[in-house]
PDB file of C-alpha atoms in Angstrom:
ATOM      1  CA  ILE A   1      11.295 -10.611  -7.552  1.00 66.00           C
ATOM      2  CA  LEU A   2       7.216 -10.214  -8.030  1.00 74.00           C
ATOM      3  CA  ASN A   3       6.805  -7.532 -10.737  1.00 90.00           C
ATOM      4  CA  VAL A   4       3.179  -5.758 -10.968  1.00 96.00           C
ATOM      5  CA  GLU A   5       2.467  -3.558 -13.308  1.00 96.00           C
ATOM      6  CA  GLN A   6      -0.084  -0.832 -13.835  1.00 97.00           C
ATOM      7  CA  SER A   7      -0.919   0.932 -16.756  1.00 97.00           C
ATOM      8  CA  PRO A   8      -1.566   3.817 -18.122  1.00 96.00           C
ATOM      9  CA  GLN A   9       0.833   5.552 -15.895  1.00 96.00           C
ATOM     10  CA  SER A  10      -1.395   9.061 -15.863  1.00 96.00           C
ATOM     11  CA  LEU A  11      -4.614   9.479 -17.509  1.00 96.00           C
ATOM     12  CA  HIS A  12      -6.493  12.838 -18.020  1.00 97.00           C
ATOM     13  CA  VAL A  13     -10.507  12.460 -18.645  1.00 97.00           C
ATOM     14  CA  GLN A  14     -13.497  14.907 -18.965  1.00 97.00           C
ATOM     15  CA  GLU A  15     -16.283  14.829 -16.238  1.00 98.00           C
ATOM     16  CA  GLY A  16     -18.290  12.209 -17.511  1.00 97.00           C
ATOM     17  CA  ASP A  17     -16.246  10.180 -19.319  1.00 97.00           C
ATOM     18  CA  SER A  18     -15.925   6.216 -18.306  1.00 96.00           C
ATOM     19  CA  THR A  19     -12.060   5.101 -17.791  1.00 96.00           C
ATOM     20  CA  ASN A  20     -10.516   2.038 -17.080  1.00 95.00           C
ATOM     21  CA  PHE A  21      -7.183   1.105 -15.619  1.00 95.00           C
ATOM     22  CA  THR A  22      -4.862  -2.127 -15.663  1.00 98.00           C
ATOM     23  CA  CYS A  23      -3.224  -4.231 -13.365  1.00 98.00           C
ATOM     24  CA  SER A  24      -0.676  -7.395 -14.395  1.00 97.00           C
ATOM     25  CA  PHE A  25       0.241  -9.549 -11.788  1.00 96.00           C
ATOM     26  CA  PRO A  26       2.047 -13.027 -11.685  1.00 93.00           C
ATOM     27  CA  SER A  27      -0.484 -15.950 -12.594  1.00 90.00           C
ATOM     28  CA  SER A  28       0.937 -18.092 -10.254  1.00 89.00           C
ATOM     29  CA  ASN A  29       0.783 -18.600  -6.772  1.00 88.00           C
ATOM     30  CA  PHE A  30      -1.616 -16.175  -6.384  1.00 90.00           C
ATOM     31  CA  TYR A  31      -3.363 -15.267  -3.185  1.00 89.00           C
ATOM     32  CA  ALA A  32      -5.521 -11.829  -3.039  1.00 91.00           C
ATOM     33  CA  LEU A  33      -5.376  -8.392  -5.114  1.00 94.00           C
ATOM     34  CA  HIS A  34      -6.162  -5.615  -3.760  1.00 95.00           C
ATOM     35  CA  TRP A  35      -7.042  -2.092  -5.368  1.00 97.00           C
ATOM     36  CA  TYR A  36      -6.844   1.271  -3.197  1.00 97.00           C
ATOM     37  CA  ARG A  37      -7.162   5.124  -4.023  1.00 97.00           C
ATOM     38  CA  TRP A  38      -5.371   7.354  -2.720  1.00 96.00           C
ATOM     39  CA  GLU A  39      -6.066  10.864  -2.398  1.00 95.00           C
ATOM     40  CA  THR A  40      -3.060  13.742  -2.104  1.00 90.00           C
ATOM     41  CA  ALA A  41      -2.462  14.069   1.672  1.00 88.00           C
ATOM     42  CA  LYS A  42      -4.443  11.318   2.594  1.00 93.00           C
ATOM     43  CA  SER A  43      -4.419   7.504   3.406  1.00 95.00           C
ATOM     44  CA  PRO A  44      -4.880   5.335   0.940  1.00 95.00           C
ATOM     45  CA  GLU A  45      -8.252   3.823   1.101  1.00 94.00           C
ATOM     46  CA  ALA A  46      -8.928   0.125   0.005  1.00 93.00           C
ATOM     47  CA  LEU A  47     -11.570  -0.198  -2.751  1.00 95.00           C
ATOM     48  CA  PHE A  48     -11.660  -3.650  -3.299  1.00 95.00           C
ATOM     49  CA  VAL A  49     -10.081  -7.099  -2.090  1.00 93.00           C
ATOM     50  CA  MET A  50     -10.051  -9.834  -4.851  1.00 94.00           C
ATOM     51  CA  THR A  51      -9.564 -13.372  -3.999  1.00 91.00           C
ATOM     52  CA  LEU A  52     -11.587 -15.775  -6.611  1.00 89.00           C
ATOM     53  CA  ASN A  53     -10.801 -16.086 -10.296  1.00 90.00           C
ATOM     54  CA  GLY A  54     -13.668 -14.179 -12.067  1.00 90.00           C
ATOM     55  CA  ASP A  55     -14.372 -11.838  -9.180  1.00 92.00           C
ATOM     56  CA  GLU A  56     -16.780  -8.928 -10.229  1.00 95.00           C
ATOM     57  CA  LYS A  57     -16.528  -6.169  -7.462  1.00 95.00           C
ATOM     58  CA  LYS A  58     -18.793  -3.009  -7.589  1.00 96.00           C
ATOM     59  CA  LYS A  59     -18.561   0.204  -5.114  1.00 94.00           C
ATOM     60  CA  GLY A  60     -21.021   2.746  -6.867  1.00 95.00           C
ATOM     61  CA  ARG A  61     -19.949   3.688  -9.945  1.00 97.00           C
ATOM     62  CA  ILE A  62     -16.519   1.870  -9.526  1.00 97.00           C
ATOM     63  CA  SER A  63     -16.022  -1.846 -10.555  1.00 98.00           C
ATOM     64  CA  ALA A  64     -13.195  -4.565 -10.629  1.00 98.00           C
ATOM     65  CA  THR A  65     -12.643  -7.486 -12.178  1.00 97.00           C
ATOM     66  CA  LEU A  66     -10.038  -9.944 -11.728  1.00 97.00           C
ATOM     67  CA  ASN A  67      -8.330 -12.909 -14.068  1.00 97.00           C
ATOM     68  CA  THR A  68      -6.151 -15.147 -12.280  1.00 96.00           C
ATOM     69  CA  LYS A  69      -5.156 -17.418 -14.904  1.00 95.00           C
ATOM     70  CA  GLU A  70      -3.737 -14.959 -16.888  1.00 95.00           C
ATOM     71  CA  GLY A  71      -2.679 -12.570 -14.294  1.00 96.00           C
ATOM     72  CA  TYR A  72      -4.496  -9.172 -14.749  1.00 96.00           C
ATOM     73  CA  SER A  73      -7.399  -7.373 -13.155  1.00 98.00           C
ATOM     74  CA  TYR A  74      -9.389  -4.282 -14.524  1.00 98.00           C
ATOM     75  CA  LEU A  75     -10.370  -1.296 -12.724  1.00 98.00           C
ATOM     76  CA  TYR A  76     -13.462   0.649 -14.053  1.00 97.00           C
ATOM     77  CA  ILE A  77     -14.787   4.274 -13.604  1.00 98.00           C
ATOM     78  CA  LYS A  78     -18.422   5.131 -14.812  1.00 97.00           C
ATOM     79  CA  GLY A  79     -18.919   8.778 -15.715  1.00 97.00           C
ATOM     80  CA  SER A  80     -16.131   9.948 -13.977  1.00 97.00           C
ATOM     81  CA  GLN A  81     -16.425  12.859 -11.658  1.00 97.00           C
ATOM     82  CA  PRO A  82     -13.484  15.454 -10.451  1.00 97.00           C
ATOM     83  CA  GLU A  83     -13.832  13.742  -6.813  1.00 96.00           C
ATOM     84  CA  ASP A  84     -12.749  10.490  -8.536  1.00 97.00           C
ATOM     85  CA  SER A  85      -9.248  12.264  -9.227  1.00 97.00           C
ATOM     86  CA  ALA A  86      -6.675  10.179  -7.150  1.00 97.00           C
ATOM     87  CA  THR A  87      -3.595   7.532  -7.720  1.00 97.00           C
ATOM     88  CA  TYR A  88      -5.324   4.528  -7.882  1.00 98.00           C
ATOM     89  CA  LEU A  89      -3.117   1.502  -6.570  1.00 97.00           C
ATOM     90  CA  CYS A  90      -3.216  -2.321  -7.008  1.00 97.00           C
ATOM     91  CA  ALA A  91      -1.130  -4.568  -4.726  1.00 95.00           C
ATOM     92  CA  PHE A  92      -0.530  -8.194  -4.949  1.00 93.00           C
ATOM     93  CA  ILE A  93      -0.534 -10.895  -2.636  1.00 90.00           C
ATOM     94  CA  SER A  94       1.362 -14.251  -3.256  1.00 87.00           C
ATOM     95  CA  ASN A  95       1.008 -17.447  -1.561  1.00 82.00           C
ATOM     96  CA  ALA A  96       4.785 -18.646  -2.615  1.00 75.00           C
ATOM     97  CA  GLY A  97       6.207 -20.552   0.547  1.00 66.00           C
ATOM     98  CA  GLY A  98       3.150 -20.445   2.447  1.00 61.00           C
ATOM     99  CA  THR A  99       0.227 -18.008   3.077  1.00 56.00           C
ATOM    100  CA  SER A 100       2.059 -14.351   3.114  1.00 58.00           C
ATOM    101  CA  TYR A 101      -1.038 -12.338   4.197  1.00 61.00           C
ATOM    102  CA  GLY A 102       0.742  -8.994   4.796  1.00 71.00           C
ATOM    103  CA  LYS A 103       3.245  -8.711   2.174  1.00 86.00           C
ATOM    104  CA  LEU A 104       1.468  -6.393  -0.046  1.00 92.00           C
ATOM    105  CA  THR A 105       3.557  -6.099  -3.748  1.00 94.00           C
ATOM    106  CA  PHE A 106       2.546  -2.872  -5.393  1.00 96.00           C
ATOM    107  CA  GLY A 107       2.207  -1.535  -8.983  1.00 96.00           C
ATOM    108  CA  GLN A 108       3.268   1.942  -9.571  1.00 96.00           C
ATOM    109  CA  GLY A 109      -0.122   3.139  -9.736  1.00 96.00           C
ATOM    110  CA  THR A 110      -2.114   5.172 -11.978  1.00 97.00           C
ATOM    111  CA  ILE A 111      -2.610   8.795 -11.345  1.00 97.00           C
ATOM    112  CA  LEU A 112      -6.348  10.042 -12.548  1.00 98.00           C
ATOM    113  CA  THR A 113      -7.188  13.698 -13.317  1.00 97.00           C
ATOM    114  CA  VAL A 114     -10.628  14.649 -14.155  1.00 97.00           C
ATOM    115  CA  HIS A 115     -11.125  17.761 -15.414  1.00 97.00           C
ATOM    116  CA  PRO A 116     -14.692  19.636 -15.063  1.00 95.00           C
TER     117      PRO A 116
ATOM    118  CA  ASP B   1     -12.641   4.641  15.519  1.00 65.00           C
ATOM    119  CA  ALA B   2      -9.479   6.846  14.880  1.00 73.00           C
ATOM    120  CA  GLY B   3      -7.999   4.626  12.252  1.00 92.00           C
ATOM    121  CA  VAL B   4      -4.293   4.141  11.764  1.00 96.00           C
ATOM    122  CA  THR B   5      -2.536   6.806  13.058  1.00 96.00           C
ATOM    123  CA  GLN B   6       1.232   7.653  12.074  1.00 97.00           C
ATOM    124  CA  SER B   7       3.514  10.480  13.820  1.00 97.00           C
ATOM    125  CA  PRO B   8       5.400  12.618  13.394  1.00 97.00           C
ATOM    126  CA  THR B   9       3.871  13.866   9.605  1.00 96.00           C
ATOM    127  CA  HIS B  10       6.829  15.273   8.503  1.00 97.00           C
ATOM    128  CA  LEU B  11      10.658  14.809   9.772  1.00 96.00           C
ATOM    129  CA  ILE B  12      13.951  16.400   8.362  1.00 98.00           C
ATOM    130  CA  LYS B  13      17.348  14.688   9.217  1.00 98.00           C
ATOM    131  CA  THR B  14      20.625  14.824   8.324  1.00 98.00           C
ATOM    132  CA  ARG B  15      22.907  12.375   6.546  1.00 98.00           C
ATOM    133  CA  GLY B  16      24.206   9.706   9.176  1.00 98.00           C
ATOM    134  CA  GLN B  17      21.356  10.407  11.899  1.00 98.00           C
ATOM    135  CA  GLN B  18      18.745   8.204  13.193  1.00 98.00           C
ATOM    136  CA  VAL B  19      15.272   8.083  12.957  1.00 98.00           C
ATOM    137  CA  THR B  20      12.272   6.812  14.599  1.00 98.00           C
ATOM    138  CA  LEU B  21       8.785   6.476  13.642  1.00 98.00           C
ATOM    139  CA  ARG B  22       5.772   5.873  15.160  1.00 98.00           C
ATOM    140  CA  CYS B  23       2.394   3.770  14.432  1.00 98.00           C
ATOM    141  CA  SER B  24      -0.726   3.268  15.893  1.00 97.00           C
ATOM    142  CA  PRO B  25      -2.980   0.380  14.596  1.00 96.00           C
ATOM    143  CA  LYS B  26      -6.898   0.583  13.959  1.00 93.00           C
ATOM    144  CA  SER B  27      -8.569  -0.673  17.064  1.00 92.00           C
ATOM    145  CA  GLY B  28      -8.556  -4.473  17.035  1.00 88.00           C
ATOM    146  CA  HIS B  29      -6.032  -5.007  14.633  1.00 92.00           C
ATOM    147  CA  ASP B  30      -2.947  -7.084  15.846  1.00 92.00           C
ATOM    148  CA  THR B  31      -0.679  -7.074  12.824  1.00 93.00           C
ATOM    149  CA  VAL B  32       1.368  -3.913  11.764  1.00 95.00           C
ATOM    150  CA  SER B  33       2.931  -3.698   8.064  1.00 95.00           C
ATOM    151  CA  TRP B  34       5.559  -0.895   6.955  1.00 97.00           C
ATOM    152  CA  TYR B  35       6.134   0.272   3.638  1.00 97.00           C
ATOM    153  CA  GLN B  36       8.396   2.867   1.904  1.00 98.00           C
ATOM    154  CA  GLN B  37       7.404   5.026  -1.072  1.00 96.00           C
ATOM    155  CA  ALA B  38       9.914   6.352  -3.036  1.00 94.00           C
ATOM    156  CA  LEU B  39       8.965   9.395  -5.400  1.00 90.00           C
ATOM    157  CA  GLY B  40       7.457   7.874  -8.466  1.00 87.00           C
ATOM    158  CA  GLN B  41       7.071   4.263  -7.321  1.00 91.00           C
ATOM    159  CA  GLY B  42       4.533   2.072  -5.493  1.00 94.00           C
ATOM    160  CA  PRO B  43       5.105   1.353  -2.020  1.00 96.00           C
ATOM    161  CA  GLN B  44       7.828  -1.577  -1.261  1.00 96.00           C
ATOM    162  CA  PHE B  45       7.321  -3.646   1.880  1.00 95.00           C
ATOM    163  CA  ILE B  46       9.420  -3.085   4.618  1.00 97.00           C
ATOM    164  CA  PHE B  47       8.524  -5.722   7.101  1.00 95.00           C
ATOM    165  CA  GLN B  48       5.553  -6.738   9.236  1.00 93.00           C
ATOM    166  CA  TYR B  49       5.302  -7.332  13.052  1.00 94.00           C
ATOM    167  CA  TYR B  50       2.834  -9.530  15.013  1.00 92.00           C
ATOM    168  CA  GLU B  51       3.186 -10.616  18.550  1.00 91.00           C
ATOM    169  CA  GLU B  52       6.124  -8.083  18.990  1.00 93.00           C
ATOM    170  CA  GLU B  53       8.117 -10.055  16.429  1.00 93.00           C
ATOM    171  CA  GLU B  54       9.232  -9.482  12.874  1.00 93.00           C
ATOM    172  CA  ARG B  55       7.210 -12.185  11.221  1.00 89.00           C
ATOM    173  CA  GLN B  56       8.137 -11.056   7.630  1.00 88.00           C
ATOM    174  CA  ARG B  57      10.662  -8.795   5.941  1.00 92.00           C
ATOM    175  CA  GLY B  58      11.207  -7.601   2.355  1.00 92.00           C
ATOM    176  CA  ASN B  59      14.164  -6.233   0.830  1.00 93.00           C
ATOM    177  CA  PHE B  60      15.842  -3.894   2.991  1.00 97.00           C
ATOM    178  CA  PRO B  61      19.238  -3.550   4.900  1.00 97.00           C
ATOM    179  CA  ASP B  62      19.513  -4.268   8.437  1.00 96.00           C
ATOM    180  CA  ARG B  63      19.685  -0.492   9.076  1.00 98.00           C
ATOM    181  CA  PHE B  64      15.733  -0.857   8.973  1.00 98.00           C
ATOM    182  CA  SER B  65      14.499  -2.258  12.281  1.00 97.00           C
ATOM    183  CA  GLY B  66      11.265  -1.951  14.037  1.00 97.00           C
ATOM    184  CA  HIS B  67       9.507  -2.983  17.154  1.00 97.00           C
ATOM    185  CA  GLN B  68       5.916  -3.625  17.992  1.00 97.00           C
ATOM    186  CA  PHE B  69       4.798  -2.880  21.695  1.00 97.00           C
ATOM    187  CA  PRO B  70       2.249  -5.266  23.686  1.00 96.00           C
ATOM    188  CA  ASN B  71      -0.519  -2.892  22.708  1.00 95.00           C
ATOM    189  CA  TYR B  72       0.195  -3.650  18.963  1.00 96.00           C
ATOM    190  CA  SER B  73       1.414  -0.151  18.151  1.00 97.00           C
ATOM    191  CA  SER B  74       5.146   0.028  16.488  1.00 98.00           C
ATOM    192  CA  GLU B  75       8.227   1.692  15.589  1.00 98.00           C
ATOM    193  CA  LEU B  76      10.285   1.697  12.577  1.00 98.00           C
ATOM    194  CA  ASN B  77      13.900   3.066  13.091  1.00 98.00           C
ATOM    195  CA  VAL B  78      16.202   3.439  10.468  1.00 98.00           C
ATOM    196  CA  ASN B  79      20.021   3.990  11.365  1.00 97.00           C
ATOM    197  CA  ALA B  80      22.864   5.665   9.517  1.00 98.00           C
ATOM    198  CA  LEU B  81      20.323   7.668   7.286  1.00 98.00           C
ATOM    199  CA  LEU B  82      21.318   8.185   3.621  1.00 98.00           C
ATOM    200  CA  LEU B  83      20.010  10.638   1.306  1.00 97.00           C
ATOM    201  CA  GLY B  84      18.116   7.612  -0.532  1.00 96.00           C
ATOM    202  CA  ASP B  85      16.104   7.048   2.421  1.00 98.00           C
ATOM    203  CA  SER B  86      14.080  10.065   1.958  1.00 98.00           C
ATOM    204  CA  ALA B  87      10.883   8.610   1.319  1.00 98.00           C
ATOM    205  CA  LEU B  88       7.113   8.409   2.626  1.00 97.00           C
ATOM    206  CA  TYR B  89       6.560   5.905   5.180  1.00 98.00           C
ATOM    207  CA  LEU B  90       3.511   4.088   5.268  1.00 98.00           C
ATOM    208  CA  CYS B  91       2.034   1.927   8.009  1.00 97.00           C
ATOM    209  CA  ALA B  92      -0.727  -0.474   7.948  1.00 96.00           C
ATOM    210  CA  SER B  93      -2.809  -2.587   9.758  1.00 95.00           C
ATOM    211  CA  SER B  94      -4.814  -5.810   9.818  1.00 90.00           C
ATOM    212  CA  PHE B  95      -6.049  -8.839  11.440  1.00 82.00           C
ATOM    213  CA  LEU B  96      -3.451 -12.038  11.419  1.00 73.00           C
ATOM    214  CA  GLY B  97      -4.628 -14.048   8.629  1.00 67.00           C
ATOM    215  CA  GLY B  98      -7.143 -11.240   7.486  1.00 68.00           C
ATOM    216  CA  VAL B  99      -6.711 -10.012   3.588  1.00 68.00           C
ATOM    217  CA  GLY B 100      -7.481  -6.394   4.012  1.00 81.00           C
ATOM    218  CA  GLN B 101      -4.659  -3.743   5.456  1.00 89.00           C
ATOM    219  CA  TYR B 102      -5.983  -0.284   6.452  1.00 93.00           C
ATOM    220  CA  PHE B 103      -3.328   2.466   6.065  1.00 96.00           C
ATOM    221  CA  GLY B 104      -2.095   5.500   7.491  1.00 96.00           C
ATOM    222  CA  PRO B 105      -1.258   9.019   6.399  1.00 95.00           C
ATOM    223  CA  GLY B 106       2.771   8.338   6.360  1.00 97.00           C
ATOM    224  CA  THR B 107       5.180   9.963   7.714  1.00 97.00           C
ATOM    225  CA  ARG B 108       7.498  12.111   5.235  1.00 97.00           C
ATOM    226  CA  LEU B 109      10.873  11.584   5.837  1.00 98.00           C
ATOM    227  CA  THR B 110      13.435  13.924   4.089  1.00 98.00           C
ATOM    228  CA  VAL B 111      17.128  13.592   4.234  1.00 98.00           C
ATOM    229  CA  THR B 112      19.619  16.225   3.862  1.00 97.00           C
TER     230      THR B 112
END
């Protein structure tokens, strides 16, 4: 059973603060790691798909890093805004037993609330 | 592009009944995956369909079954509903071999 853990479980920050979350995943049989942003009553929105050790990706004020050897990824938000309030999910894809393109194993998510 | 659509949005069923949820994938996508999200947890993989066949399956009982149609749309069927089946059911579509998955807004199933 694959174990994907996210921390913290929830986070309250003030507008303008920078913040970061952690996703831990198995360090063996790595294929890809996804980050999703999920606002209430909407579809999860893909932020990043990361496939290479050392990957760093950026989208506006949001960036992510990946360390496949030690099994973790960080998501950073610079200058948080109230519209960043959402649940942030990471999902791991393993290549154990052959490539498993579709089977995302999710963490439980980090709920971010940005207060004006 | 309509993206991934799911129907219905909400559903209330009684224990022991059967339910069918529907998903239309994003235009051009040929692979559909289904996930269950129980309260307070991350989504759990149920199964994936490609070319009208179940390609992978997660740790869910046989009460959960699916189907994919020639137009790539998909159904999730759950028989003999239990209270514990109450959850948000998400559908995701992708290209076979692609690493990106696009999600629908989900169907909220409540079993009473």
